[in-house]
XYZ file of C-alpha atoms in Angstrom:
570
model
C -12.667 -3.557 -4.587
C -15.311 -1.948 -6.740
C -15.955 1.776 -6.852
C -17.712 2.887 -3.740
C -20.937 4.765 -3.372
C -19.866 8.147 -2.044
C -22.709 8.206 0.497
C -22.115 4.707 1.862
C -22.203 4.477 5.675
C -19.035 4.367 7.661
C -17.805 1.015 8.902
C -19.772 -0.483 11.806
C -17.027 0.237 14.329
C -14.797 2.641 12.460
C -15.641 5.918 14.175
C -15.058 5.376 17.860
C -13.404 7.675 20.343
C -13.554 6.451 23.912
C -17.141 5.344 24.431
C -18.538 7.569 21.677
C -19.880 5.983 18.503
C -20.763 7.936 15.354
C -22.282 5.968 12.477
C -23.640 6.546 9.014
C -21.522 9.652 8.510
C -24.075 11.635 10.527
C -23.354 13.953 13.428
C -19.664 14.177 12.595
C -18.067 17.254 14.116
C -14.672 18.880 13.852
C -13.647 17.174 17.080
C -15.326 15.209 19.803
C -15.582 16.748 23.266
C -12.894 15.937 25.777
C -15.288 13.676 27.673
C -15.498 11.409 24.637
C -11.742 11.127 24.261
C -11.343 8.424 26.846
C -7.931 6.883 27.068
C -7.613 3.358 25.860
C -7.386 0.666 28.468
C -4.618 -1.772 29.147
C -3.334 -3.740 26.157
C -5.522 -6.748 25.635
C -8.672 -5.196 27.043
C -11.673 -5.681 24.826
C -11.315 -3.159 22.053
C -8.612 -1.451 24.082
C -11.164 0.014 26.492
C -13.612 0.926 23.722
C -15.245 -2.430 23.159
C -18.921 -1.447 23.264
C -19.382 -2.688 19.710
C -17.057 -5.677 20.029
C -18.469 -9.175 19.978
C -18.262 -11.122 23.214
C -16.314 -13.909 21.542
C -14.470 -14.560 18.321
C -16.428 -15.971 15.376
C -15.505 -19.328 13.864
C -16.412 -20.015 10.244
C -15.984 -23.614 9.109
C -16.187 -25.030 5.543
C -19.893 -25.870 5.832
C -20.756 -22.251 6.710
C -22.338 -20.207 3.894
C -19.847 -17.388 4.595
C -16.836 -19.622 4.042
C -16.295 -18.968 0.282
C -16.149 -15.222 0.907
C -13.609 -15.565 3.703
C -11.054 -17.894 2.101
C -9.963 -15.632 -0.737
C -8.580 -12.147 -1.152
C -9.122 -9.418 -3.711
C -6.913 -11.269 -6.186
C -9.060 -14.196 -7.287
C -5.971 -16.305 -8.041
C -5.584 -17.179 -4.386
C -8.240 -19.343 -2.721
C -7.456 -21.433 0.371
C -9.222 -24.258 2.174
C -8.413 -23.751 5.872
C -10.028 -25.754 8.642
C -11.541 -22.526 9.934
C -11.551 -18.763 9.593
C -11.550 -16.910 12.904
C -12.969 -13.378 12.914
C -11.848 -11.273 15.847
C -12.931 -7.893 17.189
C -10.520 -7.360 20.116
C -6.832 -7.872 20.902
C -7.782 -10.523 23.476
C -9.625 -12.527 20.841
C -6.667 -12.223 18.464
C -4.356 -13.431 21.240
C -6.583 -16.421 21.887
C -6.739 -17.341 18.196
C -2.948 -17.298 17.883
C -2.424 -19.094 21.201
C -4.716 -21.956 20.215
C -3.160 -22.330 16.764
C 0.372 -22.269 18.167
C -0.505 -24.804 20.858
C -2.012 -27.144 18.253
C 0.840 -26.514 15.799
C -1.572 -25.230 13.175
C -0.365 -23.218 10.191
C -1.837 -19.740 10.675
C -2.050 -16.696 8.433
C -3.633 -13.280 8.965
C -5.949 -11.253 6.740
C -6.438 -7.508 7.159
C -7.896 -6.165 3.900
C -7.221 -9.146 1.634
C -5.105 -7.271 -0.917
C -1.918 -9.352 -0.860
C -0.745 -9.844 -4.446
C 0.750 -13.287 -3.753
C -0.535 -16.332 -1.846
C 0.982 -15.281 1.466
C -2.390 -15.484 3.250
C -4.473 -17.827 1.114
C -2.423 -20.869 0.166
C -2.654 -24.652 0.200
C -0.850 -25.043 3.526
C -2.852 -22.677 5.725
C -5.042 -24.332 8.365
C -6.312 -21.278 10.265
C -6.948 -17.785 8.903
C -7.419 -14.972 11.409
C -9.583 -12.291 9.795
C -9.197 -8.795 11.280
C -11.704 -6.999 9.054
C -14.214 -6.503 11.897
C -11.510 -5.093 14.165
C -11.539 -1.674 12.569
C -11.789 1.074 15.182
C -10.061 4.442 14.762
C -9.844 6.598 17.878
C -7.680 8.974 19.876
C -5.622 7.702 22.809
C -5.067 10.445 25.385
C -2.370 8.457 27.186
C -0.167 8.321 24.095
C -1.501 11.529 22.508
C -1.758 9.506 19.338
C -4.427 8.014 17.126
C -5.096 4.288 17.342
C -5.887 2.471 14.116
C -6.894 -1.158 14.455
C -5.389 -3.477 11.886
C -8.663 -4.278 10.136
C -9.543 -0.663 9.369
C -9.527 0.244 5.691
C -7.754 3.255 4.245
C -11.009 5.116 3.642
C -12.283 4.413 7.148
C -9.092 5.937 8.505
C -9.291 8.974 6.226
C -12.953 9.622 6.968
C -12.552 9.359 10.719
C -9.354 11.381 11.013
C -10.455 14.110 8.649
C -14.108 14.592 9.507
C -13.592 14.417 13.256
C -10.170 16.072 13.586
C -9.157 17.662 10.282
C -6.008 15.505 9.953
C -4.860 12.576 7.856
C -1.976 10.242 7.019
C -0.236 9.835 3.637
C -1.486 6.319 2.954
C -2.690 4.570 -0.188
C -5.340 5.682 -2.664
C -7.176 2.346 -2.720
C -10.078 2.711 -0.278
C -10.530 -0.894 0.788
C -6.888 -1.777 1.479
C -6.498 -2.872 5.104
C -4.093 -0.870 7.231
C -2.674 -3.963 8.926
C -0.557 -4.887 5.933
C -0.400 -1.492 4.267
C 1.267 0.328 7.149
C 3.664 -2.481 8.062
C 4.981 -2.481 4.473
C 5.659 1.256 4.418
C 2.541 2.771 2.901
C 2.410 5.614 0.395
C -0.200 7.509 -1.592
C -1.224 10.772 -3.224
C -0.034 12.898 -0.281
C 3.351 11.225 0.145
C 5.419 13.751 -1.802
C 3.953 16.383 0.541
C 4.067 14.420 3.820
C 6.307 11.366 3.438
C 5.471 7.700 3.907
C 2.785 6.365 6.215
C 5.403 4.780 8.493
C 7.023 8.155 9.050
C 4.074 8.726 11.405
C 4.162 5.358 13.170
C 4.247 6.017 16.906
C 3.537 2.512 18.191
C 2.341 -0.983 17.436
C 0.685 -3.826 19.326
C 1.498 -7.347 18.155
C 0.621 -10.898 19.167
C 3.997 -12.662 19.169
C 4.922 -16.315 19.696
C 8.002 -17.100 21.781
C 10.483 -19.984 21.657
C 8.130 -22.196 23.695
C 5.221 -21.497 21.318
C 3.509 -19.317 23.906
C 1.562 -16.394 22.454
C 1.660 -13.009 24.175
C 0.607 -9.438 23.396
C 3.373 -6.853 23.043
C 2.904 -3.099 22.867
C 5.746 -0.738 22.018
C 5.746 2.982 21.232
C 8.307 5.688 20.631
C 7.897 6.460 24.333
C 9.183 3.005 25.303
C 12.625 3.531 26.898
C 15.426 1.970 24.877
C 18.082 2.098 27.627
C 17.564 -1.518 28.709
C 17.997 -4.742 26.760
C 14.250 -5.383 26.805
C 13.472 -1.814 25.837
C 15.914 -1.935 22.933
C 14.432 -5.254 21.830
C 10.956 -3.722 21.820
C 12.104 -0.668 19.926
C 13.533 -3.005 17.264
C 10.079 -4.559 16.954
C 8.612 -1.110 16.348
C 11.285 -0.300 13.769
C 10.646 -3.619 12.002
C 7.055 -2.520 11.427
C 8.159 0.640 9.622
C 8.442 -1.250 6.335
C 9.330 -4.844 7.178
C 6.024 -6.069 5.772
C 3.168 -8.118 7.162
C 3.252 -11.762 8.193
C 6.783 -11.592 9.585
C 6.873 -10.966 13.323
C 3.383 -11.559 14.667
C -0.266 -10.662 14.326
C -0.669 -6.876 14.360
C -3.700 -5.751 16.347
C -3.269 -1.972 16.547
C -1.113 0.925 15.412
C -0.556 4.269 17.102
C -0.008 7.191 14.716
C 1.457 10.586 15.550
C 3.698 13.101 13.819
C 7.119 12.906 15.520
C 7.280 16.716 15.333
C 3.871 17.227 16.976
C 3.727 19.116 20.262
C 1.127 18.887 23.009
C -1.962 16.744 23.411
C -4.453 18.317 21.003
C -5.543 15.572 18.549
C -6.029 18.195 15.841
C -2.258 18.781 15.956
C -1.159 15.156 16.244
C -1.083 14.442 12.500
C -0.697 16.608 9.388
C -3.622 18.364 7.754
C -4.379 17.658 4.093
C -5.075 20.457 1.613
C -8.626 21.738 1.994
C -9.046 21.593 -1.795
C -7.159 19.907 -4.603
C -6.970 20.081 -8.381
C -7.777 16.755 -10.054
C -7.398 15.771 -13.676
C -7.686 12.460 -15.531
C -6.541 12.954 -19.119
C -5.628 10.529 -21.891
C -4.155 10.220 -25.358
C -5.141 7.618 -27.928
C -2.743 4.848 -28.853
C -3.667 5.062 -32.522
C -2.570 8.693 -32.609
C 0.962 8.252 -31.289
C 4.170 6.965 -32.814
C 7.032 5.224 -31.075
C 8.827 8.565 -31.036
C 5.864 10.175 -29.241
C 5.705 7.318 -26.732
C 9.426 7.695 -26.079
C 9.058 11.447 -25.691
C 6.185 11.080 -23.198
C 8.000 8.578 -20.970
C 11.231 10.567 -21.152
C 9.377 13.791 -20.287
C 7.774 12.104 -17.283
C 11.141 11.013 -15.938
C 12.853 14.329 -16.622
C 10.081 16.313 -14.949
C 10.398 14.218 -11.796
C 14.173 14.499 -11.763
C 13.772 18.287 -11.786
C 10.798 18.628 -9.433
C 11.228 16.137 -6.589
C 13.219 18.126 -4.038
C 11.788 18.328 -0.497
C 10.787 21.985 -0.888
C 9.740 21.877 -4.527
C 6.669 23.992 -5.358
C 5.369 20.718 -6.801
C 5.710 18.692 -3.616
C 1.905 18.460 -3.312
C 1.542 17.141 -6.876
C 1.191 13.401 -7.357
C 0.657 11.800 -10.749
C -0.100 8.301 -11.990
C 1.056 7.746 -15.566
C -0.869 4.761 -16.914
C 1.041 3.156 -19.775
C -1.672 0.764 -20.902
C -1.283 -2.000 -23.419
C -2.237 -0.880 -26.931
C -5.427 -2.966 -26.810
C -6.764 -0.589 -24.150
C -6.837 2.197 -26.731
C -5.504 4.921 -24.429
C -2.593 6.015 -22.271
C -3.739 7.963 -19.218
C -2.490 10.405 -16.626
C -4.262 11.026 -13.310
C -2.981 13.964 -11.261
C -3.837 15.528 -7.909
C -2.328 18.735 -6.524
C -2.998 21.143 -3.643
C -5.278 23.820 -5.095
C -4.517 26.321 -2.334
C -0.811 26.924 -3.030
C 0.137 30.167 -4.812
C -0.389 29.971 -8.586
C -1.704 26.416 -8.284
C -3.421 26.372 -11.655
C -0.420 27.912 -13.377
C 1.905 25.320 -11.855
C -0.496 22.563 -12.849
C -0.778 23.746 -16.452
C 2.989 24.053 -16.826
C 3.386 20.503 -15.508
C 0.950 19.148 -18.114
C 2.707 21.097 -20.854
C 6.090 19.709 -19.817
C 4.901 16.091 -19.673
C 3.209 16.182 -23.071
C 5.710 18.430 -24.870
C 6.449 17.023 -28.330
C 3.782 14.318 -28.065
C 1.774 14.187 -31.277
C -1.615 13.106 -29.864
C -4.057 15.615 -28.344
C -5.204 15.264 -24.738
C -8.758 14.079 -24.188
C -10.950 12.365 -21.623
C -10.007 9.129 -19.867
C -12.779 6.968 -21.316
C -11.459 3.471 -20.552
C -10.766 1.519 -17.393
C -7.071 1.659 -16.551
C -5.863 -0.857 -14.009
C -7.748 -0.293 -10.776
C -9.350 2.957 -11.955
C -12.586 3.103 -13.863
C -13.094 5.642 -16.656
C -12.932 9.171 -15.224
C -14.447 11.294 -17.988
C -15.643 13.845 -15.427
C -12.034 14.942 -14.871
C -11.017 15.649 -18.474
C -10.329 19.242 -17.426
C -8.708 20.011 -14.050
C -11.382 20.356 -11.376
C -11.083 21.955 -7.965
C -12.620 19.669 -5.333
C -12.634 19.317 -1.538
C -9.831 16.960 -0.535
C -11.988 14.202 0.946
C -14.351 14.110 -2.045
C -11.354 13.850 -4.370
C -9.845 11.072 -2.233
C -13.076 9.116 -2.433
C -13.464 9.762 -6.167
C -9.976 8.566 -7.113
C -10.147 5.286 -5.268
C -10.580 2.206 -7.423
C -10.279 -1.541 -7.437
C -11.236 -4.806 -9.069
C -12.361 -7.533 -6.623
C -13.595 -9.876 -9.338
C -10.341 -10.165 -11.301
C -7.280 -12.400 -11.332
C -3.977 -10.532 -11.377
C -0.200 -10.588 -11.452
C 1.947 -7.668 -10.328
C 5.542 -6.496 -10.178
C 7.213 -3.329 -8.898
C 10.316 -1.173 -8.990
C 11.722 2.136 -7.807
C 13.620 4.571 -10.055
C 16.103 7.203 -8.921
C 15.858 9.021 -12.231
C 14.047 8.856 -15.552
C 14.209 5.751 -17.708
C 17.018 4.962 -20.109
C 16.360 4.630 -23.838
C 16.894 0.889 -23.422
C 14.146 0.682 -20.804
C 11.728 2.843 -22.788
C 12.268 0.667 -25.866
C 11.442 -2.444 -23.817
C 8.268 -0.806 -22.534
C 7.155 0.130 -26.029
C 7.956 -3.301 -27.445
C 5.702 -5.115 -24.996
C 2.962 -2.526 -24.607
C 2.531 -2.205 -28.390
C 2.731 -5.945 -29.075
C -0.541 -6.862 -30.815
C 0.138 -10.588 -30.480
C -0.932 -10.149 -26.866
C -4.372 -8.652 -26.321
C -5.439 -7.395 -22.918
C -7.004 -4.014 -22.245
C -6.283 -4.551 -18.536
C -2.489 -4.786 -18.821
C -0.338 -1.778 -18.000
C 2.697 -0.258 -16.330
C 1.691 2.487 -13.890
C 4.453 4.957 -13.063
C 3.763 6.950 -9.891
C 5.268 10.187 -8.654
C 7.658 9.800 -5.738
C 10.358 11.752 -3.925
C 10.073 15.183 -2.252
C 9.386 14.749 1.507
C 9.708 10.962 1.240
C 13.409 11.442 0.637
C 14.061 13.578 3.720
C 14.318 10.411 5.859
C 17.489 8.338 5.985
C 17.385 4.782 4.612
C 18.107 3.161 7.978
C 15.680 5.297 9.988
C 12.802 3.069 8.878
C 12.788 -0.410 7.431
C 11.968 1.130 4.015
C 15.402 1.715 2.452
C 14.279 3.420 -0.786
C 14.658 7.070 0.186
C 16.187 8.630 -2.921
C 13.826 7.525 -5.692
C 11.661 9.902 -7.712
C 9.420 7.328 -9.429
C 7.704 4.129 -8.392
C 6.448 1.542 -10.888
C 3.663 -0.997 -10.642
C 3.448 -3.575 -13.429
C -0.073 -5.006 -13.657
C -2.084 -7.468 -15.692
C -5.646 -8.615 -14.963
C -7.919 -11.268 -16.403
C -11.257 -12.976 -15.744
C -10.814 -16.464 -17.212
C -8.475 -18.610 -15.069
C -7.715 -20.769 -18.104
C -5.842 -17.834 -19.682
C -3.516 -17.235 -16.728
C -0.350 -18.615 -18.337
C -0.430 -16.154 -21.227
C -0.945 -13.126 -19.007
C 1.757 -14.126 -16.548
C 4.165 -14.838 -19.421
C 3.603 -11.365 -20.869
C 4.292 -9.467 -17.633
C 7.308 -11.618 -16.776
C 8.908 -11.056 -20.164
C 8.215 -7.312 -20.083
C 9.837 -6.996 -16.662
C 12.800 -9.191 -17.614
C 13.454 -7.208 -20.790
C 13.103 -3.809 -19.122
C 15.755 -4.796 -16.556
C 17.811 -7.077 -18.806
C 20.930 -4.980 -18.161
C 20.759 -5.862 -14.430
C 19.784 -9.528 -14.420
C 16.079 -9.106 -15.157
C 15.380 -7.199 -11.917
C 15.760 -3.538 -10.824
C 19.092 -4.072 -9.129
C 19.897 -1.007 -6.992
C 22.279 1.348 -8.746
C 22.388 4.746 -10.446
C 18.900 4.321 -11.992
C 17.014 1.481 -10.273
C 16.416 0.993 -6.557
C 14.802 -2.364 -5.903
C 11.182 -3.303 -5.223
C 8.272 -2.559 -2.880
C 7.413 -5.230 -0.318
C 3.717 -4.302 -0.409
C 3.721 -5.328 -4.088
C 5.215 -8.786 -3.484
C 6.470 -10.828 -6.422
C 7.687 -14.391 -5.869
C 9.496 -14.309 -9.229
C 12.190 -12.203 -7.557
C 13.353 -15.374 -5.836
C 13.197 -17.531 -8.977
C 16.498 -17.927 -10.840
C 14.555 -18.290 -14.077
C 13.556 -14.620 -13.789
C 16.200 -13.135 -11.496
C 19.650 -13.806 -12.935
C 21.373 -10.977 -11.051
C 24.550 -12.015 -9.266
C 24.064 -9.428 -6.534
C 20.322 -8.725 -6.099
C 18.356 -11.320 -4.151
C 14.681 -10.785 -3.346
C 15.760 -9.822 0.174
C 18.095 -7.069 -1.024
C 15.620 -5.835 -3.630
C 13.018 -5.231 -0.928
C 15.167 -4.268 2.043
C 18.726 -3.465 0.874
C 21.010 -2.949 3.883
C 18.137 -3.094 6.380
C 17.652 -6.832 6.000
C 20.149 -7.989 8.684
C 18.445 -5.837 11.338
C 15.068 -7.230 10.289
C 16.475 -10.730 10.720
C 17.551 -9.890 14.247
C 14.048 -8.639 15.033
C 12.690 -11.878 13.593
C 14.982 -13.906 15.847
C 13.950 -11.884 18.900
C 10.188 -11.918 18.339
C 9.399 -14.983 16.222
C 12.217 -17.424 17.020
C 10.294 -20.498 15.816
C 9.252 -18.853 12.531
C 5.607 -19.387 13.423
C 4.623 -16.456 11.202
C 5.970 -17.061 7.729
C 5.203 -17.066 4.023
C 7.087 -17.470 0.750
C 9.007 -14.197 1.172
C 8.934 -13.618 4.906
C 11.999 -12.456 6.832
C 14.327 -15.413 7.335
C 15.835 -16.287 10.699
C 19.553 -15.420 10.761
């Protein structure tokens, strides 16, 4: 996922409302006329009633096809499969047919949305059929549901561009532009607006899924918050909807479409159906040099970061629109970075921003300068050395990053408070270790909390609703022959940081488990998870796992959809 050209055209089918099509970013207006807001058709209709751009039939790509190498791998170059075929679909009917034929033939099937899965859940040695949803990427308004439809192949940036430029609204989803919404939303979804608005799934109004029953028959199921729950079938459907509020992809069926609407929204005006982002934001990307800090300064910085978030993560905090990404890079990178975005329109925005920077870097010996190196998925951002006030959409586009040509290994955790001295010492030990050299190895610590934590743990399948920080451990490389050394480094860092709780972030006073959208198969390996109480299931789902298992039993009773860490049948 390389940095995008800011004037690239919109996706071929991404800006559709009813029969209207707007392409190339031209002729976008604040809202389309009512005549263009045609209601979607019956579930399963081509493109949901807006199939003018849909292909008449699904596309089969076999191994001899020149496109095959591009379609059998994801963003992480570690995972390359050799399926019998890749089936590209553009409508729910085509997706239904692809699943039906695979189920009938007892073929192992997986589903790709954006291709960003960190493990081999989609591209693995056992898969025989891959269903690729990337061309099924419409975003439009459904007048029957008074909600926005997002097809599962749409990317984050396609969703943002359509919702904002046509309607002035958005969702608090991820910062990476090319991530597909099919997996992102089903795993919970969060991003730079989440402290202000909550998680993406807090706006999930409905979902349409191709499910496979006990007789291996495939069928299309639609459920929304309007589906009555006063019958056994209605309750069963509502459990399917709940399972997609953080249960993760590849568990219950093939997701074709989502419906998104703010539960507090009133009326039928699409411009009121979802929250509005700030019109302008402050953006800064600053850095300090590794060779100018001591261990004491490193400790002070990480402690300051945790303390600030403990003190400023309440739901009504004046800092609820501020989201930061602290990039604790390996010493061989040369820098430690901090990227921050905040609503520029709140009272005393610049004063609040400056006081935040002062608090985070208080007592740190190194001076702040420009972010001149690549840090994880972000390229150097020297243009943001000083805070800049930018329109929200331009900032969103500018801060997206990615690395489609790299191999990678990832881990995650949530934190309810700042890190202990023990944890900070483990971070410093591994990040400053010169025996390991990799400028593309880091621990990114993201802001969390505020409005995210106004939802109860059981209200969605995402149980982590009282954390203030979220961590993503990352290491990247280009030579596959060096994989063992990079994986060893990140495993040992993670084990040592959580050594007090069995090598994993066992939920407790400080830690709160892991994020299913950053999957890590090591959590199920006793060599790396020695906790007596925290299984991979409880680390991802905590007390919500039994209900997810019941949804699995109801909607995928033969375990047709599965992967290494999919929901297990009860």
